[in-house]
mmCIF file of C-alpha atoms and ligand atoms in Angstrom:
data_model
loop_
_atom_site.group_PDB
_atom_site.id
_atom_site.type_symbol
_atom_site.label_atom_id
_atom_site.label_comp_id
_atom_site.label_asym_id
_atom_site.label_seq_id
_atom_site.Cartn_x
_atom_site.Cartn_y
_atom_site.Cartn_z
ATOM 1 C CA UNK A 1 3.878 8.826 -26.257
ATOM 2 C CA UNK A 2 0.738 7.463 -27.476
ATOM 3 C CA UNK A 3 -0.964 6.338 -24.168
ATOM 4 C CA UNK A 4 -4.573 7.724 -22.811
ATOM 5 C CA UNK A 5 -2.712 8.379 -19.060
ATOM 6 C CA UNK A 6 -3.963 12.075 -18.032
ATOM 7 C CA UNK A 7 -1.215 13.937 -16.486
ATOM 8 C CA UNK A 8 -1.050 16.850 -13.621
ATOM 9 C CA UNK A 9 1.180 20.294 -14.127
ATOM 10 C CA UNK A 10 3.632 18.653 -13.183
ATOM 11 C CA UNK A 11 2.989 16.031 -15.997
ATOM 12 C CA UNK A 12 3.268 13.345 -13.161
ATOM 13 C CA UNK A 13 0.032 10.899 -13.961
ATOM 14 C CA UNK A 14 -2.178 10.998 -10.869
ATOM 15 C CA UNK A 15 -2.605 7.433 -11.663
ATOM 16 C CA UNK A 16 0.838 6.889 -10.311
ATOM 17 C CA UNK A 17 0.632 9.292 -7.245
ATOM 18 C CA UNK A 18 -2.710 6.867 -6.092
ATOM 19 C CA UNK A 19 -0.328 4.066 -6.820
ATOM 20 C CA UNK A 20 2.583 5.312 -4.288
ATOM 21 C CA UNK A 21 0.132 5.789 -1.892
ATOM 22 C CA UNK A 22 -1.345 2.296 -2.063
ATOM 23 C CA UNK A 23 2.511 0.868 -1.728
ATOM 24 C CA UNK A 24 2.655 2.887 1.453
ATOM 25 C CA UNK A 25 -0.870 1.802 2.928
ATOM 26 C CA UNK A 26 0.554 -1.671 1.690
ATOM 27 C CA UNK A 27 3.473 -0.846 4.134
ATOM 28 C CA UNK A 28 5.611 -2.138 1.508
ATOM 29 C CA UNK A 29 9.352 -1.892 2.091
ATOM 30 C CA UNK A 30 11.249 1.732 0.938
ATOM 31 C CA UNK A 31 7.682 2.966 0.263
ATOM 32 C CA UNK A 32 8.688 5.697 2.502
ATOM 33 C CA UNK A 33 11.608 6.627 0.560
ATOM 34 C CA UNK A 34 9.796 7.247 -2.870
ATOM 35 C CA UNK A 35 6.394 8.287 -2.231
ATOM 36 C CA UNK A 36 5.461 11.903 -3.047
ATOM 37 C CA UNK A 37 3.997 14.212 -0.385
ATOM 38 C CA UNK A 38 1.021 14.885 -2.541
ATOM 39 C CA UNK A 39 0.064 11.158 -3.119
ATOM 40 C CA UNK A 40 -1.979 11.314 0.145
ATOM 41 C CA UNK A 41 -4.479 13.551 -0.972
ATOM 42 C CA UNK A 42 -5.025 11.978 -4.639
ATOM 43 C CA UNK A 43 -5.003 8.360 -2.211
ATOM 44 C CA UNK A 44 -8.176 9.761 0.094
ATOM 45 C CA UNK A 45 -9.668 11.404 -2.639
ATOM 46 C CA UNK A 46 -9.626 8.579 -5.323
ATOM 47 C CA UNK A 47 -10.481 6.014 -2.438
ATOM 48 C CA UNK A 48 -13.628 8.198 -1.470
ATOM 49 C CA UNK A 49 -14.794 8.177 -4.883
ATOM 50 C CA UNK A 50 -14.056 4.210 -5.053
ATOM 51 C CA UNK A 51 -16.553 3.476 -1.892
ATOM 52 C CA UNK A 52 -19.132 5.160 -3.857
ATOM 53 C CA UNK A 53 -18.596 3.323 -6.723
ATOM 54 C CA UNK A 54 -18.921 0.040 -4.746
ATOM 55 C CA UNK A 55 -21.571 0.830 -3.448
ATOM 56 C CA UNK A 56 -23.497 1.869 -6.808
ATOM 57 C CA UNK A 57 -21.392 -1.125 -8.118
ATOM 58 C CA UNK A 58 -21.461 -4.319 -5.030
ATOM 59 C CA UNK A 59 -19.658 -6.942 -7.230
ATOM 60 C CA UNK A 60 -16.506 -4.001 -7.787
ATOM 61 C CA UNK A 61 -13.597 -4.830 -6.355
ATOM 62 C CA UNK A 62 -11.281 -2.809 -4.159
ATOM 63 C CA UNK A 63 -8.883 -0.450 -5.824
ATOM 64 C CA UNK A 64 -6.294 -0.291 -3.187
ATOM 65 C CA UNK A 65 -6.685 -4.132 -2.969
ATOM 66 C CA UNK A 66 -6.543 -5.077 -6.231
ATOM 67 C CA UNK A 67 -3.188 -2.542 -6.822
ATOM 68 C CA UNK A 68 -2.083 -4.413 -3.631
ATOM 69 C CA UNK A 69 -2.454 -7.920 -5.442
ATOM 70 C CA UNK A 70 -0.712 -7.337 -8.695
ATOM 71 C CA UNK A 71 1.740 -5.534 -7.044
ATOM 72 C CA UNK A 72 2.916 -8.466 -4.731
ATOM 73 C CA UNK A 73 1.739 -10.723 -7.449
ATOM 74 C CA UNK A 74 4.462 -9.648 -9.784
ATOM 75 C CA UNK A 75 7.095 -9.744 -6.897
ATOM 76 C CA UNK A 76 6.224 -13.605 -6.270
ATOM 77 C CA UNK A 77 6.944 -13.919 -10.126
ATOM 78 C CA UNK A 78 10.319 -12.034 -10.303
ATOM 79 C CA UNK A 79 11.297 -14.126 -6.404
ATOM 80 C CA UNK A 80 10.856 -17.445 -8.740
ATOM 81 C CA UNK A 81 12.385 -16.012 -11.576
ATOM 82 C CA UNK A 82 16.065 -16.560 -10.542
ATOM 83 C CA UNK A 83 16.810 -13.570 -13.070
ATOM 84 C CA UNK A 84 20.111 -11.616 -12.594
ATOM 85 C CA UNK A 85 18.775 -8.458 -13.535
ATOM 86 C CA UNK A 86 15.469 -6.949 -13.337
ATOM 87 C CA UNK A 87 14.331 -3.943 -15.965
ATOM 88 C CA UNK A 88 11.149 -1.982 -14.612
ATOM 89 C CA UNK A 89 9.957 -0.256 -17.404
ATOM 90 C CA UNK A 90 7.043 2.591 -16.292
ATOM 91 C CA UNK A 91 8.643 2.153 -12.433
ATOM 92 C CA UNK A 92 6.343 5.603 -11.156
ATOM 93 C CA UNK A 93 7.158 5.532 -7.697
ATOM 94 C CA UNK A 94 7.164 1.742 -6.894
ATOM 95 C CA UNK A 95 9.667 0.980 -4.419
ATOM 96 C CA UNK A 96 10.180 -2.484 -5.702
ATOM 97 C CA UNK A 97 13.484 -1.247 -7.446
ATOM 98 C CA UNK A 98 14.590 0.392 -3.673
ATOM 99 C CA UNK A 99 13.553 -2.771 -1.689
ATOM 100 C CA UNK A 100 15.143 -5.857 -4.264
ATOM 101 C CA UNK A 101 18.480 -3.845 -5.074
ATOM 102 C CA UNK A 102 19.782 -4.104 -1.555
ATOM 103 C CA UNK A 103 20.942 -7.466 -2.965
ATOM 104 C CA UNK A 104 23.833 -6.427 -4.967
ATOM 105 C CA UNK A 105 23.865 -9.538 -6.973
ATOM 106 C CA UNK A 106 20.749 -7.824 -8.263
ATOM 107 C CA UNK A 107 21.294 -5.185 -11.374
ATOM 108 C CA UNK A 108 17.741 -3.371 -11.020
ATOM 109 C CA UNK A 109 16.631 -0.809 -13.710
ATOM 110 C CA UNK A 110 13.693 1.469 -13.393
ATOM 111 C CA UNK A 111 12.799 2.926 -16.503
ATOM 112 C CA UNK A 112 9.643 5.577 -16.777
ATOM 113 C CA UNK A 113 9.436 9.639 -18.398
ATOM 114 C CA UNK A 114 11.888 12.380 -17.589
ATOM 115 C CA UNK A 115 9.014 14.052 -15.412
ATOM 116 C CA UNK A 116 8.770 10.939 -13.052
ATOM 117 C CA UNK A 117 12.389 10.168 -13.025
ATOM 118 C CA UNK A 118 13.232 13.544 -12.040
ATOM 119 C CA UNK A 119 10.759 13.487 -8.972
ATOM 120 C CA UNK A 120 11.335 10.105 -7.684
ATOM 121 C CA UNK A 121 14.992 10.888 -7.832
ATOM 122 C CA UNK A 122 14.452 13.876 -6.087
ATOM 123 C CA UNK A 123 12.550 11.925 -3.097
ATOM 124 C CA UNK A 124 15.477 9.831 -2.926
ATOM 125 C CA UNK A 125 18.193 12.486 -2.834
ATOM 126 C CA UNK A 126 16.355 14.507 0.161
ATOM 127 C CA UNK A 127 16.835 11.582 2.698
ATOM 128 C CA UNK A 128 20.021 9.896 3.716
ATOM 129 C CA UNK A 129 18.131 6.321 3.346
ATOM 130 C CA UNK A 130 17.414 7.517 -0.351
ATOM 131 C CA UNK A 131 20.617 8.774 -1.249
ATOM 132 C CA UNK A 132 22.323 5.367 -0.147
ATOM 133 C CA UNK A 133 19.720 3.561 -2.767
ATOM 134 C CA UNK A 134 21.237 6.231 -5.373
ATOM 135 C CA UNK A 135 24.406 5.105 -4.449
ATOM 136 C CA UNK A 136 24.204 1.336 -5.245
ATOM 137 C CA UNK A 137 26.303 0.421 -8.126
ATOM 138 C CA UNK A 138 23.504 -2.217 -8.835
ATOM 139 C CA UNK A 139 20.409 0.261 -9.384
ATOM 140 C CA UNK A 140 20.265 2.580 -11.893
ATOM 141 C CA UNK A 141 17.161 5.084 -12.521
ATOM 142 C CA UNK A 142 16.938 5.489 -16.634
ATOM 143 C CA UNK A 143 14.724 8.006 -18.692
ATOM 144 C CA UNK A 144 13.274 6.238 -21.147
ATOM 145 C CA UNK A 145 9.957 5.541 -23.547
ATOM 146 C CA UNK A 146 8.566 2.357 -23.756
ATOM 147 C CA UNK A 147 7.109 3.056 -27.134
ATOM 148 C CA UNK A 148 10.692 3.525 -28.494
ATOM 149 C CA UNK A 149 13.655 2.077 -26.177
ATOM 150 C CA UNK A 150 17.285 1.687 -26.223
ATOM 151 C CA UNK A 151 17.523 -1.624 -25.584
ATOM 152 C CA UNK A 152 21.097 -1.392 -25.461
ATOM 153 C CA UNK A 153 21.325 0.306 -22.316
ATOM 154 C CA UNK A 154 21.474 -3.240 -20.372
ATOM 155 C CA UNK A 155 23.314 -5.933 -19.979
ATOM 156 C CA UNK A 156 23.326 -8.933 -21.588
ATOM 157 C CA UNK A 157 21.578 -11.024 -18.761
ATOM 158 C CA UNK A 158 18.683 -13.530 -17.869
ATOM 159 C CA UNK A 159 16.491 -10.237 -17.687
ATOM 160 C CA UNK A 160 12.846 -9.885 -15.771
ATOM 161 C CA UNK A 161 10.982 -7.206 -17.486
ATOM 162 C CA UNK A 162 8.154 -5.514 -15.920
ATOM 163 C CA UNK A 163 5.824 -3.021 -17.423
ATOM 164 C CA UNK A 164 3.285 -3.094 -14.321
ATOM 165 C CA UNK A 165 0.105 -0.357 -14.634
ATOM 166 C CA UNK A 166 0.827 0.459 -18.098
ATOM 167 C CA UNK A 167 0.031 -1.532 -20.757
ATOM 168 C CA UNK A 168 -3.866 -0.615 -20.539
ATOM 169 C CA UNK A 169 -3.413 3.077 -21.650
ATOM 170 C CA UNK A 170 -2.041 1.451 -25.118
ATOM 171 C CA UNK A 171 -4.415 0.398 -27.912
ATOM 172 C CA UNK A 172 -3.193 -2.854 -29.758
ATOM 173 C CA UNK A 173 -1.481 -1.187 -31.867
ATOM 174 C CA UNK A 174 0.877 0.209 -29.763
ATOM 175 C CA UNK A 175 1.410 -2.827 -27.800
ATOM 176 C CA UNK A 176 2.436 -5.267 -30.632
ATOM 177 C CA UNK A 177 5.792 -3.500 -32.050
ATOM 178 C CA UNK A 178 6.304 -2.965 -27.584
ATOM 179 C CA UNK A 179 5.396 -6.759 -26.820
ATOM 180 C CA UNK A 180 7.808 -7.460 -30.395
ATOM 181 C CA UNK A 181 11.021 -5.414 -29.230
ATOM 182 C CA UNK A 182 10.864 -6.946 -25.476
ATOM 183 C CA UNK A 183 10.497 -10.541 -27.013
ATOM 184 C CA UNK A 184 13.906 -10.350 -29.308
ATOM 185 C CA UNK A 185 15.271 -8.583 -25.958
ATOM 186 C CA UNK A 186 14.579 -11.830 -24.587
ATOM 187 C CA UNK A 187 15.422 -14.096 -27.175
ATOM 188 C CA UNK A 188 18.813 -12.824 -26.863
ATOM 189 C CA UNK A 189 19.058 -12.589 -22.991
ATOM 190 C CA UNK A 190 16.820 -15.505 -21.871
ATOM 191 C CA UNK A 191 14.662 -14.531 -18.519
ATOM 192 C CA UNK A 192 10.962 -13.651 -19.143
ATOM 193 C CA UNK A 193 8.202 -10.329 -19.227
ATOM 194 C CA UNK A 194 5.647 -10.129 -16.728
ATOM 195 C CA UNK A 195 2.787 -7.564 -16.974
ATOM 196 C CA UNK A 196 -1.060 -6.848 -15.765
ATOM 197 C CA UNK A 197 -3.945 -6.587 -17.731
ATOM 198 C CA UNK A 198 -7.344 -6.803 -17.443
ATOM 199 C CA UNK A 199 -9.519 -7.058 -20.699
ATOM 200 C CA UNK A 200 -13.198 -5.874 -20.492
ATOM 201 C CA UNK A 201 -14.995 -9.386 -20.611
ATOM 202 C CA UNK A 202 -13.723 -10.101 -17.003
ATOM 203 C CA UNK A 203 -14.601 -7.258 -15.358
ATOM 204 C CA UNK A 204 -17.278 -7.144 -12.716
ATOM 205 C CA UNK A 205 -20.775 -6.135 -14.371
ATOM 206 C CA UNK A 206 -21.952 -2.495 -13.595
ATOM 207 C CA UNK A 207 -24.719 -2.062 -11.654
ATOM 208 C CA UNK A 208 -27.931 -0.065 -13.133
ATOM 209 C CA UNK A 209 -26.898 2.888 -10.770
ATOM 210 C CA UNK A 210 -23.475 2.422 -11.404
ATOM 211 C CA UNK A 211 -24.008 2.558 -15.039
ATOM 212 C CA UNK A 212 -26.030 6.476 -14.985
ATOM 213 C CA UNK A 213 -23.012 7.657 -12.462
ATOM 214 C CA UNK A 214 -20.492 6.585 -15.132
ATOM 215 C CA UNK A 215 -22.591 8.947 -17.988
ATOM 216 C CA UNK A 216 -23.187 11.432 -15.757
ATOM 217 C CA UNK A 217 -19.167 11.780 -15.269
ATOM 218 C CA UNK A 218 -18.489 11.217 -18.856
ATOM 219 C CA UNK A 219 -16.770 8.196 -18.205
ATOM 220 C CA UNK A 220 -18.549 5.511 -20.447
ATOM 221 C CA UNK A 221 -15.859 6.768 -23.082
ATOM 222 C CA UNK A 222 -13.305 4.694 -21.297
ATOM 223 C CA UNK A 223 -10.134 6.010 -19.838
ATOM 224 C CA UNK A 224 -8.465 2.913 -21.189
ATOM 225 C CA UNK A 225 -8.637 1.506 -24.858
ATOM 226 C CA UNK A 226 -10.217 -1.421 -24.693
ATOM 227 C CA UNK A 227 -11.057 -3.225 -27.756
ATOM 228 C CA UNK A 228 -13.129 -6.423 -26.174
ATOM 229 C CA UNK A 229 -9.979 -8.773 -26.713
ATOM 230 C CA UNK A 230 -10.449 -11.698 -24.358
ATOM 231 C CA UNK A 231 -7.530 -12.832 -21.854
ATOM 232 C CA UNK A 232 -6.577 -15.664 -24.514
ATOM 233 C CA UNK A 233 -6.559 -13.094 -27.992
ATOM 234 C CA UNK A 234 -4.206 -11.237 -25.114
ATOM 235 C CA UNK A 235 -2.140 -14.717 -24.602
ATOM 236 C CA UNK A 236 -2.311 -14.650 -28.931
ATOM 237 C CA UNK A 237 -0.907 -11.793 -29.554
ATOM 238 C CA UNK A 238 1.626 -11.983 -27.051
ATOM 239 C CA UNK A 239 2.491 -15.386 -28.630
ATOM 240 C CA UNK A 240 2.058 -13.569 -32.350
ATOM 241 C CA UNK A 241 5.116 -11.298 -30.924
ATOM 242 C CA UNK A 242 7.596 -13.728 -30.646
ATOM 243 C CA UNK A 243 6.710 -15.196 -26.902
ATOM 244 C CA UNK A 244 6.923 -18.741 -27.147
ATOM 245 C CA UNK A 245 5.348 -19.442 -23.607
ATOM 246 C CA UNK A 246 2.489 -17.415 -21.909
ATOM 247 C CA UNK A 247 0.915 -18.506 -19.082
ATOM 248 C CA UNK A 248 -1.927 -16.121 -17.067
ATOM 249 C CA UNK A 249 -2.538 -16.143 -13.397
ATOM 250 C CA UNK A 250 -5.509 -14.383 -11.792
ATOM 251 C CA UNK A 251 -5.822 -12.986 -8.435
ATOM 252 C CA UNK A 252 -8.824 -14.836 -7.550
ATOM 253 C CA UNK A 253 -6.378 -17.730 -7.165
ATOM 254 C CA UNK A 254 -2.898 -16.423 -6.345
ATOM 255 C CA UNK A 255 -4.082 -13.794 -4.017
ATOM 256 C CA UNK A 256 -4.447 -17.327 -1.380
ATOM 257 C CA UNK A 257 -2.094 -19.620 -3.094
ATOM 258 C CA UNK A 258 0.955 -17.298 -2.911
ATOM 259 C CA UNK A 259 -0.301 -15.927 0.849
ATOM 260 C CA UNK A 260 -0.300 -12.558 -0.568
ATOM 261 C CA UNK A 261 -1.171 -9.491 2.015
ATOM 262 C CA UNK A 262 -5.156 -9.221 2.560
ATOM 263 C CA UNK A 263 -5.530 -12.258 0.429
ATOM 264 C CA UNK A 264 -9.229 -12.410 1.441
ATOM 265 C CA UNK A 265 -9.727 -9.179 -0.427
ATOM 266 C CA UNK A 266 -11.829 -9.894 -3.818
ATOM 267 C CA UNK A 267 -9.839 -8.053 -6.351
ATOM 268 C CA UNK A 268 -9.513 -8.887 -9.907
ATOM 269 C CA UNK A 269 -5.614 -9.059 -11.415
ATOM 270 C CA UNK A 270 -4.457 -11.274 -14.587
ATOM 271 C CA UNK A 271 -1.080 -11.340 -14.609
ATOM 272 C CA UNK A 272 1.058 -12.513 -18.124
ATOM 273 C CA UNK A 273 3.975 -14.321 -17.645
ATOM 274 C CA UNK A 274 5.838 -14.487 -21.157
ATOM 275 C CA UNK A 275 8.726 -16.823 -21.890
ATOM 276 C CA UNK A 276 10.743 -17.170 -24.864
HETATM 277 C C1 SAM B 301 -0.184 3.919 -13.361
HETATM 278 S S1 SAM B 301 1.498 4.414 -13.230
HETATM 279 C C2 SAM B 301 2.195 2.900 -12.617
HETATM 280 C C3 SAM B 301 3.515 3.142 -11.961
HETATM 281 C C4 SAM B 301 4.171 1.904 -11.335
HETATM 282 N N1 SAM B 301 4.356 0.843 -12.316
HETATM 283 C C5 SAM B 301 3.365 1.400 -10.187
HETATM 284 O O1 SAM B 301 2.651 0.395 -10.355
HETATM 285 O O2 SAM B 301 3.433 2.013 -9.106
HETATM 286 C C6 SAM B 301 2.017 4.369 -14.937
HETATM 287 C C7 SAM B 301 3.453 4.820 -15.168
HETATM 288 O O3 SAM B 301 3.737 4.653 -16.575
HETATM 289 C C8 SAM B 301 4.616 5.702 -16.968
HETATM 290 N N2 SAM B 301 4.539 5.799 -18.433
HETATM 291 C C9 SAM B 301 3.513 6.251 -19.180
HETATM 292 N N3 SAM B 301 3.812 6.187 -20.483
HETATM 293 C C10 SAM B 301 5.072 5.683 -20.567
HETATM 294 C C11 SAM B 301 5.930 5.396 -21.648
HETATM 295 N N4 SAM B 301 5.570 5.622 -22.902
HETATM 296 N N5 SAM B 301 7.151 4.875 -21.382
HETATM 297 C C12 SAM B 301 7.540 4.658 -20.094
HETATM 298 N N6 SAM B 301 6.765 4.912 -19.015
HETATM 299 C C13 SAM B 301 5.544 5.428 -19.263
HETATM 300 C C14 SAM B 301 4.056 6.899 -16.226
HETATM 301 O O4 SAM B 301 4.970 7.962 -16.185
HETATM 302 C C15 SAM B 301 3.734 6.288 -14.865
HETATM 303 O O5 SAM B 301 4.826 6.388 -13.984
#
């Protein structure tokens, strides 16, 4: 796995404990089923560290908020989508997968590392809720790596793919043969690939203060690698990998127009919808 995601002992990424936590702040639906006991801590923690960083940084937007957007952001996408199944590759602890497969018309895949599969499985097997989610004939919870996937594993089906938090902890050149193998997916399936990313030129600008605290922690060498591609070179390479059809919404203007949750929060989301 060639990613830059830092993992815990348990080689869970903390990135995707702060993420379960935000789901159940969000109060999204089956959050409670799938959401690790130790997410709580990482959530305070993180967010304590975030309202210093806001306030080093004013024009910084709102982790939990922004996590809060994409998240329901992608959900308006795949509610349009009219796809008959749904493949969630890098799933963590979402409970998207738990909340949309009570529609058994649905066939809902959650892909993500052995580690993660094992725990979120576990979460669901210790409550009777949970193990009636395991149960559905419609949702199935898949090891898998995105860098190198079985594509064969699913149906032939008007698919929605979702790699959601993910595709930032790949450098370009990871992405491309990824972004190539889920475009012939979908040239054979029809249906279409939704993700989030957010290239350097539109973040917020770093304060002076905000700037020292980031050497002081070590951080200017960035978590993610970024490479200065704009949100269109993004859109070109996406179209250079066999998506016919890209199209980029950004929270500043769905957040309202889709009457998302806290939709007066600023946050800053660009979401890819790719079409074949
Ligand atoms: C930041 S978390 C996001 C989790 C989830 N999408 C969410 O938004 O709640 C990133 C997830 O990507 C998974 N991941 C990392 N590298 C992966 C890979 N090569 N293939 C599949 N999943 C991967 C991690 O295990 C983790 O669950």
């Amino acid at each position: 796995m060639a990613s830059t995601m830092s993992l815990d002992k348990h080689n869970i990424p903390p990135s995707a404990l702060y993420t379960a936590a935000t789901w159940q702040w969000g109060k999204l639906p089956g959050a409670e089923l799938v959401t690790p006991p130790n997410a709580r801590l990482v959530f305070r923690v993180m967010n304590a560290y975030s309202s210093l960083y806001r306030l080093l940084n004013p024009k910084w937007h709102s982790l939990k908020h922004t996590l809060l957007h994409r998240h329901a952001g992608i959900e308006h996408l795949l509610r349009e989508s009219n796809c008959s199944q749904v493949i969630e590759i890098a799933a963590g602890f979402s409970p998207r997968g738990t909340a949309f497969s009570a529609d058994p018309a649905l066939r809902y895949f959650e892909v993500d590392l052995p580690p993660v599969v094992a725990a979120k499985r576990a979460l669901l097997q210790s409550t009777a809720a949970g193990q009636g989610v395991l149960r559905r004939e419609n949702f199935v919870l898949l090891e898998g790596d995105v860098t190198g996937m079985d594509w064969t594993k699913f149906a032939v089906s008007p698919s929605f793919i979702i790699t959601e938090g993910l595709m930032m902890y790949f450098d370009r050149g990871v992405q491309m043969p990824i972004w190539r193998a889920i475009a012939e997916f979908l040239r054979g399936n029809r249906g279409e690939y939704v993700f989030d990313y957010l290239p350097v030129p539109d973040e917020p600008r770093r304060s002076v203060a905000g700037l020292l605290l980031s050497r002081m922690r070590g951080t200017q060498r960035r978590a993610f690698p970024q490479d200065g591609r704009n949100r269109y070179e993004i859109a070109d390479d996406l179209r250079a990998a066999g998506f016919e059809d890209v199209t980029m919404h950004s929270s500043v203007e769905f957040a309202s127009a889709w009457n998302l949750p806290h939709e007066m929060a600023h946050t800053r989301v660009i979401l890819y919808r790719c079409r074949c």
